[in-house]
PDB file of C-alpha atoms in Angstrom:
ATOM      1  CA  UNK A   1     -20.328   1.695  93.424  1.00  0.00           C
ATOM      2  CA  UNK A   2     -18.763  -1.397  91.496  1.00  0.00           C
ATOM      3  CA  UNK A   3     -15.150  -1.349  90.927  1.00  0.00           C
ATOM      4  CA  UNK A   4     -13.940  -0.496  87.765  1.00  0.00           C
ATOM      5  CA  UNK A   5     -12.481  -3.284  86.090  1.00  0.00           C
ATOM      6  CA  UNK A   6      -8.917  -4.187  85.858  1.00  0.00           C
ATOM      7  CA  UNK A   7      -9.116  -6.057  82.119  1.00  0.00           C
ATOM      8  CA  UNK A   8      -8.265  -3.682  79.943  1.00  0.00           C
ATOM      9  CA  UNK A   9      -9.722  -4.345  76.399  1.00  0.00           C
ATOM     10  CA  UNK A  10      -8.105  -6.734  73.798  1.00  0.00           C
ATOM     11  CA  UNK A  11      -6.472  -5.124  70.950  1.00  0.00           C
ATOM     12  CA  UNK A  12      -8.125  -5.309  67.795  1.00  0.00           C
ATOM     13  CA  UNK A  13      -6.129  -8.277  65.962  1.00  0.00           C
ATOM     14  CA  UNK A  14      -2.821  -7.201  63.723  1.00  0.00           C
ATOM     15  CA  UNK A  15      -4.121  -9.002  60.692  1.00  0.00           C
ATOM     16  CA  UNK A  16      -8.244  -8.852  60.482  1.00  0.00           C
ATOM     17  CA  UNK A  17      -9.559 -11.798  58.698  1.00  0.00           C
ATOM     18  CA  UNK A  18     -10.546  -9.756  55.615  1.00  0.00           C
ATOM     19  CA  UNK A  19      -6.783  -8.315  55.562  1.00  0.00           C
ATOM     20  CA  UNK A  20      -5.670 -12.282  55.459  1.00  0.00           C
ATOM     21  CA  UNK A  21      -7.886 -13.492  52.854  1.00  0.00           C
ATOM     22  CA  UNK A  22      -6.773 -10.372  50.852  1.00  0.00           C
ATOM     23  CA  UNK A  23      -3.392 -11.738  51.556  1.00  0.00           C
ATOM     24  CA  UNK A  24      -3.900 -14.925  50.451  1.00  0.00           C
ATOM     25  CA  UNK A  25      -5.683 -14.271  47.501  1.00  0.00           C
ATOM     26  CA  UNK A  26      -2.660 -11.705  46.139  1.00  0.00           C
ATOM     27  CA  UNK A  27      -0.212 -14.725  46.991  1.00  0.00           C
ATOM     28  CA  UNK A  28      -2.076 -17.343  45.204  1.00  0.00           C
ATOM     29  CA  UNK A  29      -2.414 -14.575  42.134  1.00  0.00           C
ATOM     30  CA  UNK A  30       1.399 -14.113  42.106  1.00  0.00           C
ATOM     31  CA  UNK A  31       2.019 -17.808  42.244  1.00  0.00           C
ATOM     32  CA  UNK A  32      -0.328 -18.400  39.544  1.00  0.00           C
ATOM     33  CA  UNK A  33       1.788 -15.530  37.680  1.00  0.00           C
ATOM     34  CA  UNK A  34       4.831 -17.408  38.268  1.00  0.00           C
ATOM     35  CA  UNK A  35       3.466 -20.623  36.923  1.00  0.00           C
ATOM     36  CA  UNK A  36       2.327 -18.662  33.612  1.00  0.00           C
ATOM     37  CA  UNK A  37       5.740 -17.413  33.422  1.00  0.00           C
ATOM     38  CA  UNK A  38       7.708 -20.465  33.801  1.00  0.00           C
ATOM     39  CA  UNK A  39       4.722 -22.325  31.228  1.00  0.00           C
ATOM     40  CA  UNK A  40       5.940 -19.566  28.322  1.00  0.00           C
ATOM     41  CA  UNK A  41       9.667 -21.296  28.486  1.00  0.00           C
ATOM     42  CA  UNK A  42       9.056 -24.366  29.755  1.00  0.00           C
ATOM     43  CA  UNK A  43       8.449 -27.680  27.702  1.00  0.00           C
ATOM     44  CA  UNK A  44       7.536 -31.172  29.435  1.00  0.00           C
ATOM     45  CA  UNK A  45       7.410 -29.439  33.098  1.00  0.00           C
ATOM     46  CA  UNK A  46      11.036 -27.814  32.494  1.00  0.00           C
ATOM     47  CA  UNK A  47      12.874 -25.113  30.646  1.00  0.00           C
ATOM     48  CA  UNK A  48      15.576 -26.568  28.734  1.00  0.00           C
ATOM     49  CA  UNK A  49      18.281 -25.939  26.299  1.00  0.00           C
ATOM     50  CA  UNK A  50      18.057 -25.265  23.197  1.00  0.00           C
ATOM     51  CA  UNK A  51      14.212 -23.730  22.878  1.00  0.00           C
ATOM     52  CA  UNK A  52      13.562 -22.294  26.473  1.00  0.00           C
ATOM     53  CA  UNK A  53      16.781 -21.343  27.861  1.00  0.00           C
ATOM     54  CA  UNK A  54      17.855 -19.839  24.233  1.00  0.00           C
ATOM     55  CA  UNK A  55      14.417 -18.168  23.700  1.00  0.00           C
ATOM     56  CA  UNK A  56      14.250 -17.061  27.649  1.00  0.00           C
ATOM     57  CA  UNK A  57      18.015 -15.334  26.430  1.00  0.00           C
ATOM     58  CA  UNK A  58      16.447 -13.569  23.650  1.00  0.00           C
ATOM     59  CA  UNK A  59      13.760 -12.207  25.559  1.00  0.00           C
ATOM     60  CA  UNK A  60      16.088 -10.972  28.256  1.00  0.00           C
ATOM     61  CA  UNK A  61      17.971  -9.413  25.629  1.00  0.00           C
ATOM     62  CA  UNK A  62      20.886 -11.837  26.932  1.00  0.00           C
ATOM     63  CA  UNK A  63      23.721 -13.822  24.799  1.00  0.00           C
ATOM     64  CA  UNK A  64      23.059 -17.657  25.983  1.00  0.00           C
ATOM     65  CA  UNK A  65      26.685 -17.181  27.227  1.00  0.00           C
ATOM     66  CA  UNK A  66      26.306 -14.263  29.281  1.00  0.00           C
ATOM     67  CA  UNK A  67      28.016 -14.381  32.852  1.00  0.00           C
ATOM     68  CA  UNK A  68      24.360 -12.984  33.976  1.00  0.00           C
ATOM     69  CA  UNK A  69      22.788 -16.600  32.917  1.00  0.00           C
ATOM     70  CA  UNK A  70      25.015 -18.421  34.872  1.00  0.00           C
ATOM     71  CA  UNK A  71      24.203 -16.189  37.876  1.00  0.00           C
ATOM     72  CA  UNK A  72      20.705 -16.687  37.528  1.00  0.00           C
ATOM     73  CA  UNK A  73      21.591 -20.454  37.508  1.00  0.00           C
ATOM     74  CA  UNK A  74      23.218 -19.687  40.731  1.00  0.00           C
ATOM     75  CA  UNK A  75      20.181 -18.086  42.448  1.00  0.00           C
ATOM     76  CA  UNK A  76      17.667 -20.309  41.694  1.00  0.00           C
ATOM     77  CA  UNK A  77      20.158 -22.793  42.837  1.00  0.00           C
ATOM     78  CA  UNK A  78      19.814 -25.072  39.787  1.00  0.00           C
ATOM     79  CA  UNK A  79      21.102 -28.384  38.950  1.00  0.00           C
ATOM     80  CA  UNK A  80      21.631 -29.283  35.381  1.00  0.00           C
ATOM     81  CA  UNK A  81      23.916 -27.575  32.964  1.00  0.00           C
ATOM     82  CA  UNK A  82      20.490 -26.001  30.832  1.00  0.00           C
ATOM     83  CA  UNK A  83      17.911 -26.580  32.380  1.00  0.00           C
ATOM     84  CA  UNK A  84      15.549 -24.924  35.199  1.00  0.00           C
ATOM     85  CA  UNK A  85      13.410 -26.818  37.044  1.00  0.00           C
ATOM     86  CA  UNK A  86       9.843 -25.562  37.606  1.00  0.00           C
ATOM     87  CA  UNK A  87      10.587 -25.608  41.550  1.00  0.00           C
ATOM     88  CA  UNK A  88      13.656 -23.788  40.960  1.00  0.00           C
ATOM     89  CA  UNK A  89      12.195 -21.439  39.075  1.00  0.00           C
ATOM     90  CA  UNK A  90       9.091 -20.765  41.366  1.00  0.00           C
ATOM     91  CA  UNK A  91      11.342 -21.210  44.563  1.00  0.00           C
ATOM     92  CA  UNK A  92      13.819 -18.703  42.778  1.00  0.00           C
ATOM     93  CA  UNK A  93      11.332 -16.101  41.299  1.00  0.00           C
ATOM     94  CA  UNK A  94       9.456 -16.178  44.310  1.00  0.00           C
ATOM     95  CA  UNK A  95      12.416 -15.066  46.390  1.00  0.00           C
ATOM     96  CA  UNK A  96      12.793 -12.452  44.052  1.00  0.00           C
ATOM     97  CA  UNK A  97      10.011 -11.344  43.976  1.00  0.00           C
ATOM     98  CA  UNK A  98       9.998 -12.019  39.850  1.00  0.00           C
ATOM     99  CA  UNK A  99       6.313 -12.813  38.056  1.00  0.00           C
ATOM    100  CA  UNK A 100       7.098 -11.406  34.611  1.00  0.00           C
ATOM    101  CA  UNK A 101       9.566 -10.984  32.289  1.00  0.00           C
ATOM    102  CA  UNK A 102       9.924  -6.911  33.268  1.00  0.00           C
ATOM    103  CA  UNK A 103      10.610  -7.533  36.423  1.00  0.00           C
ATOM    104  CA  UNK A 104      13.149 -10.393  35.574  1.00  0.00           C
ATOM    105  CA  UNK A 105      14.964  -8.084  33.506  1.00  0.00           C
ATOM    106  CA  UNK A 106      15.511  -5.702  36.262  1.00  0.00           C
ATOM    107  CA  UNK A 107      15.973  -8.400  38.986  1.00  0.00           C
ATOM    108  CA  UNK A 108      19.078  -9.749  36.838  1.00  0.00           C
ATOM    109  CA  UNK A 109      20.581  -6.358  36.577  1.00  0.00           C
ATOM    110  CA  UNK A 110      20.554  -6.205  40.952  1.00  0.00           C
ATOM    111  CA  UNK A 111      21.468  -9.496  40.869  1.00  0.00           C
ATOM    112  CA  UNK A 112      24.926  -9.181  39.447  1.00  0.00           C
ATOM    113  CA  UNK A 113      25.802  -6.489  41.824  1.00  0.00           C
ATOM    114  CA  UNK A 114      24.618  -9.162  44.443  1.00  0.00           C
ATOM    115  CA  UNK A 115      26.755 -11.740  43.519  1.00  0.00           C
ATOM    116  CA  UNK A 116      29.819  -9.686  43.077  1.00  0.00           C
ATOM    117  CA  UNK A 117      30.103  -9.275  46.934  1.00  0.00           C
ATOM    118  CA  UNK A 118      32.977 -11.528  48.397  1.00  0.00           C
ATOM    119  CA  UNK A 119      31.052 -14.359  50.121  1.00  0.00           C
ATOM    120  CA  UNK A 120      28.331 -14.152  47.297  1.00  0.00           C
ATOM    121  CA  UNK A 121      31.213 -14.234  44.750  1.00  0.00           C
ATOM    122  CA  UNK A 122      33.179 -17.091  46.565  1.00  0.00           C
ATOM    123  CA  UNK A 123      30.094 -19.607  46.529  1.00  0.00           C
ATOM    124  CA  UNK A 124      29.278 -18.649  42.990  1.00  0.00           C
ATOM    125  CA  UNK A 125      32.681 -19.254  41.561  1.00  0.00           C
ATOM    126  CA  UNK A 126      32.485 -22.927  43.520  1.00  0.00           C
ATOM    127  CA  UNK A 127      29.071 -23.449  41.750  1.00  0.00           C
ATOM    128  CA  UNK A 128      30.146 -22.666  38.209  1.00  0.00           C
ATOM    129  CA  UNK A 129      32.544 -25.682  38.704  1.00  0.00           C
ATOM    130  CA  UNK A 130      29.801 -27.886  40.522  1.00  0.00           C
ATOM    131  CA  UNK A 131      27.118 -26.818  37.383  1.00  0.00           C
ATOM    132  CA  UNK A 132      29.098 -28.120  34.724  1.00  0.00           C
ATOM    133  CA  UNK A 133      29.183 -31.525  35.818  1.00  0.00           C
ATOM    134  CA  UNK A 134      26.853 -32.926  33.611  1.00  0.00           C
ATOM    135  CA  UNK A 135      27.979 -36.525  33.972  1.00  0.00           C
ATOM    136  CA  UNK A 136      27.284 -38.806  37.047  1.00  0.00           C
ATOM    137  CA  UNK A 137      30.088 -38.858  39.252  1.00  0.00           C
ATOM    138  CA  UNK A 138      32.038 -36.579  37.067  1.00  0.00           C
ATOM    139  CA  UNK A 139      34.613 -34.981  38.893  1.00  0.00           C
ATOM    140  CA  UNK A 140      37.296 -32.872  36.297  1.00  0.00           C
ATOM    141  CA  UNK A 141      36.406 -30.147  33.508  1.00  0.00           C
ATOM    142  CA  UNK A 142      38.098 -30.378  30.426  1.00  0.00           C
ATOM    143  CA  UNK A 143      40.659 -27.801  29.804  1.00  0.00           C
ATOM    144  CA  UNK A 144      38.617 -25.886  26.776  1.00  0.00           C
ATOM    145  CA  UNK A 145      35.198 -26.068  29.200  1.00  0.00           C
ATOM    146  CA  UNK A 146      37.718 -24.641  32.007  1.00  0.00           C
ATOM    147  CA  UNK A 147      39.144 -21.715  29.758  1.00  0.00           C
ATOM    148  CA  UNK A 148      35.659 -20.827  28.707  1.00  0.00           C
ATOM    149  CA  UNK A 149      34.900 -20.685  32.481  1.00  0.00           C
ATOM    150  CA  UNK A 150      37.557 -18.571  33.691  1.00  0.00           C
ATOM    151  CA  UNK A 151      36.849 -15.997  30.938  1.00  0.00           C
ATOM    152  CA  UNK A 152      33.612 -16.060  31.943  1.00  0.00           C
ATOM    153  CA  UNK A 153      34.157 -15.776  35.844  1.00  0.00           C
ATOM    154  CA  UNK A 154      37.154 -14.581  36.402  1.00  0.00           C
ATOM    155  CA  UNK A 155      38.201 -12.463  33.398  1.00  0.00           C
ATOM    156  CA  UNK A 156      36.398  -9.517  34.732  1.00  0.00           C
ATOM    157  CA  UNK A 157      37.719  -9.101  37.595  1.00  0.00           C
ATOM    158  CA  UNK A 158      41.137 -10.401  36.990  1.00  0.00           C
ATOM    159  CA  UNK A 159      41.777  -9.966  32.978  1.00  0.00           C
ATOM    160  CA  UNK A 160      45.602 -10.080  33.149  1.00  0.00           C
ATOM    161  CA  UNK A 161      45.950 -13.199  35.388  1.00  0.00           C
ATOM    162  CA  UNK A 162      43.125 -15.127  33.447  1.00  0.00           C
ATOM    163  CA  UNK A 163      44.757 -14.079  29.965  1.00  0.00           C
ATOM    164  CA  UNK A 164      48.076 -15.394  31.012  1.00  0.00           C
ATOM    165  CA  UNK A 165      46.795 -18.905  32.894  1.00  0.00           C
ATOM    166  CA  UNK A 166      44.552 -19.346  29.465  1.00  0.00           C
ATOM    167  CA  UNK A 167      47.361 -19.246  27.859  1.00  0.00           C
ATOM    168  CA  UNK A 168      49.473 -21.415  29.954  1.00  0.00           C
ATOM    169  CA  UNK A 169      46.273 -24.102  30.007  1.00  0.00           C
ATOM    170  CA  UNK A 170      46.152 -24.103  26.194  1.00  0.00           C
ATOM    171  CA  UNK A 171      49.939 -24.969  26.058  1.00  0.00           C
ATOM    172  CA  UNK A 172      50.810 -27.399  28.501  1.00  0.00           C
ATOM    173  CA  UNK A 173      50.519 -30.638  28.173  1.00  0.00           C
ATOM    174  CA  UNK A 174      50.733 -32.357  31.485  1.00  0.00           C
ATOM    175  CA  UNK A 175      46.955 -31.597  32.255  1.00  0.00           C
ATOM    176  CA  UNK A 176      43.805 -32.572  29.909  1.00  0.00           C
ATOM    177  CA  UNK A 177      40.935 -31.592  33.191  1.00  0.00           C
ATOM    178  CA  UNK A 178      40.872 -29.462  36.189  1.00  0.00           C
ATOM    179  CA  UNK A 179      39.319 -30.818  39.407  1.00  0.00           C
ATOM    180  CA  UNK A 180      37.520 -28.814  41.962  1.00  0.00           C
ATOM    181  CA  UNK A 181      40.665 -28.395  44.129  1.00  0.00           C
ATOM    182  CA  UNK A 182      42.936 -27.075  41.124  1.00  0.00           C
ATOM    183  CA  UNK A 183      39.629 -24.653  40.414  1.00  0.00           C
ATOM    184  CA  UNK A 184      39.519 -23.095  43.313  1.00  0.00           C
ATOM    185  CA  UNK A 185      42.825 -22.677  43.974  1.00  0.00           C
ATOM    186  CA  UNK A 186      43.180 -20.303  40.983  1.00  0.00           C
ATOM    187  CA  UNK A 187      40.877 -18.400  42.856  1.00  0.00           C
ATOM    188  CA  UNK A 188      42.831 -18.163  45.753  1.00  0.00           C
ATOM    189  CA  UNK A 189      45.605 -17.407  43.915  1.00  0.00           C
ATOM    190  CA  UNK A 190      43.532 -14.779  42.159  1.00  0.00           C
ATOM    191  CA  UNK A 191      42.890 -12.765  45.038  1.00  0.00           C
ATOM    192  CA  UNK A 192      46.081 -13.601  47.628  1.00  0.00           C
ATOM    193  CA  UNK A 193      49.386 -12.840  44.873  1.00  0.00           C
ATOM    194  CA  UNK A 194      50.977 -10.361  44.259  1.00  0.00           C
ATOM    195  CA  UNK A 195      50.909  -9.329  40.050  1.00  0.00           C
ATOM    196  CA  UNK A 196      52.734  -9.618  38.361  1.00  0.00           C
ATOM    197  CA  UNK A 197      55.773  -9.565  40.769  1.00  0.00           C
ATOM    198  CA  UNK A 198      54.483 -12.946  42.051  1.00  0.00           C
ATOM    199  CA  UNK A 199      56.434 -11.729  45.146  1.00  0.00           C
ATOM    200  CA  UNK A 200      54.377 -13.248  47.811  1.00  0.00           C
ATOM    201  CA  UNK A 201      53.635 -16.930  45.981  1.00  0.00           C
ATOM    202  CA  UNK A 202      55.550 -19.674  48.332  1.00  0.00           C
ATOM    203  CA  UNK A 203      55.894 -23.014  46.452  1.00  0.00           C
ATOM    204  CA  UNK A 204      56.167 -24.373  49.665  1.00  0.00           C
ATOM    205  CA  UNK A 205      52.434 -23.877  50.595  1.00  0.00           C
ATOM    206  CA  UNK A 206      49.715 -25.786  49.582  1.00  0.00           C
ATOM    207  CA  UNK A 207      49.339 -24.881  46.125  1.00  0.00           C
ATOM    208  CA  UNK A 208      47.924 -27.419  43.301  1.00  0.00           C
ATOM    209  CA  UNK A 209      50.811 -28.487  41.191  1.00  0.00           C
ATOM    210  CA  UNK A 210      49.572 -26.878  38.277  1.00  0.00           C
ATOM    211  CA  UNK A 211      50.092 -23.428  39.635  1.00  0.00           C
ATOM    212  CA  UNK A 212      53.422 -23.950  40.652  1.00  0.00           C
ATOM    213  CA  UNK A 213      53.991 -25.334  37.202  1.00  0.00           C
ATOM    214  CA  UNK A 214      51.817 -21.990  35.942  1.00  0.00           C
ATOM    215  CA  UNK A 215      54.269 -19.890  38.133  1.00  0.00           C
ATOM    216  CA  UNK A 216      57.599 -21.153  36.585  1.00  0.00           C
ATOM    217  CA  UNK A 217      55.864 -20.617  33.522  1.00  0.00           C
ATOM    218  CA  UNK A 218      55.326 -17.078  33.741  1.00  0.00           C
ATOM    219  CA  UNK A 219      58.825 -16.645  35.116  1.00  0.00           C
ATOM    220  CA  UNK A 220      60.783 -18.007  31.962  1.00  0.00           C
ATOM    221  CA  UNK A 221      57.997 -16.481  29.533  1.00  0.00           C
ATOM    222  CA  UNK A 222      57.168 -12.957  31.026  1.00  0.00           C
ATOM    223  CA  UNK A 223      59.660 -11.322  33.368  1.00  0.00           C
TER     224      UNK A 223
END
């Protein structure tokens, strides 16, 4: 009698051919969907400012200067002030899992709570700065841009601090721009000091000037 042999059977593979080219053609139709999408906004091969960013706004039932913009901005990692690129865009929506402006609408919505996490938050803050560069080599913000951008940013989460350092910017005189440094060092100052109270702020750490300028400020103008 021959021996039974030891070969067991191959498997039947994970992903038939049929189940692949089914793939493929749902990917391609998404894509495709994504392209449409992007071709409603875009003009010249990229959505811009004023017609496709303001009219994308409008159909996302979104103020042009809503925080939610700018966090888009973030996601689809973008690169100029205004505009989206059509690879940022597909790259972005694609990630998303976006093809339509439904889904977009509701994407935005999770996308916020996303970015309000700490080490979501942190990098976002650091790429409002970066965004609003719109020169080459460009390095400072103007004080009214920075204000704008702290309301924006910050104010939510921190209304009394932001209220108070708006204040202090819009007075001063020693500083016309903020750099990066200065910018995120609000932040840190933000989240590590004690307020009002100011209790725990060392002038004797590395703090930018301007915040220990900011801090004697607040103690001859609100104790």
């Amino acid at each position: 009698m021959p021996r039974a042999s030891s070969k067991r059977k191959s498997s039947a593979p994970q992903n038939p051919p049929a189940v692949k080219s089914s793939n493929a053609r749902s990917g391609k139709a998404k894509a495709k969907e994504i392209e449409n999408f992007f071709d409603k906004y875009a003009n010249g091969g990229i959505i811009d400012s004023p017609d496709g960013i303001v009219t994308l706004c409008k159909d996302l039932e979104l103020e042009y200067t809503d925080v939610r913009i700018l966090m888009l901005a973030w996601y689809l990692k973008a690169v100029k002030l205004g505009y989206f690129t059509q690879d940022e865009w597909e790259t972005g929506l694609k990630t998303l899992q976006v093809n339509n402006l439904s889904k977009l609408k509701k994407a935005i919505s999770e996308l916020e709570k996303e970015v309000r996490t700490p080490p979501n938050f942190a990098d976002f803050y650091s790429f409002a700065f970066r965004y609003h560069l719109t020169e080459e080599k460009q390095k400072n913000i103007d004080i009214e841009t920075i204000c704008e951008l702290l309301n924006l940013v910050l104010g939510p989460q921190f209304r009394r601090q932001v209220d108070l350092l708006i204040d202090y910017l819009k007075v001063q005189s020693n500083y016309k721009v903020i750099n990066l440094d200065q910018w995120l060092g609000i932040f840190r100052f933000c989240n590590e000091i004690s307020f009002p109270d100011l209790e725990n702020y060392d002038e004797t750490q590395a703090w930018p000037l301007i915040l220990d300028n900011f801090v004697d400020w607040l103690r001859e103008n609100h104790r």
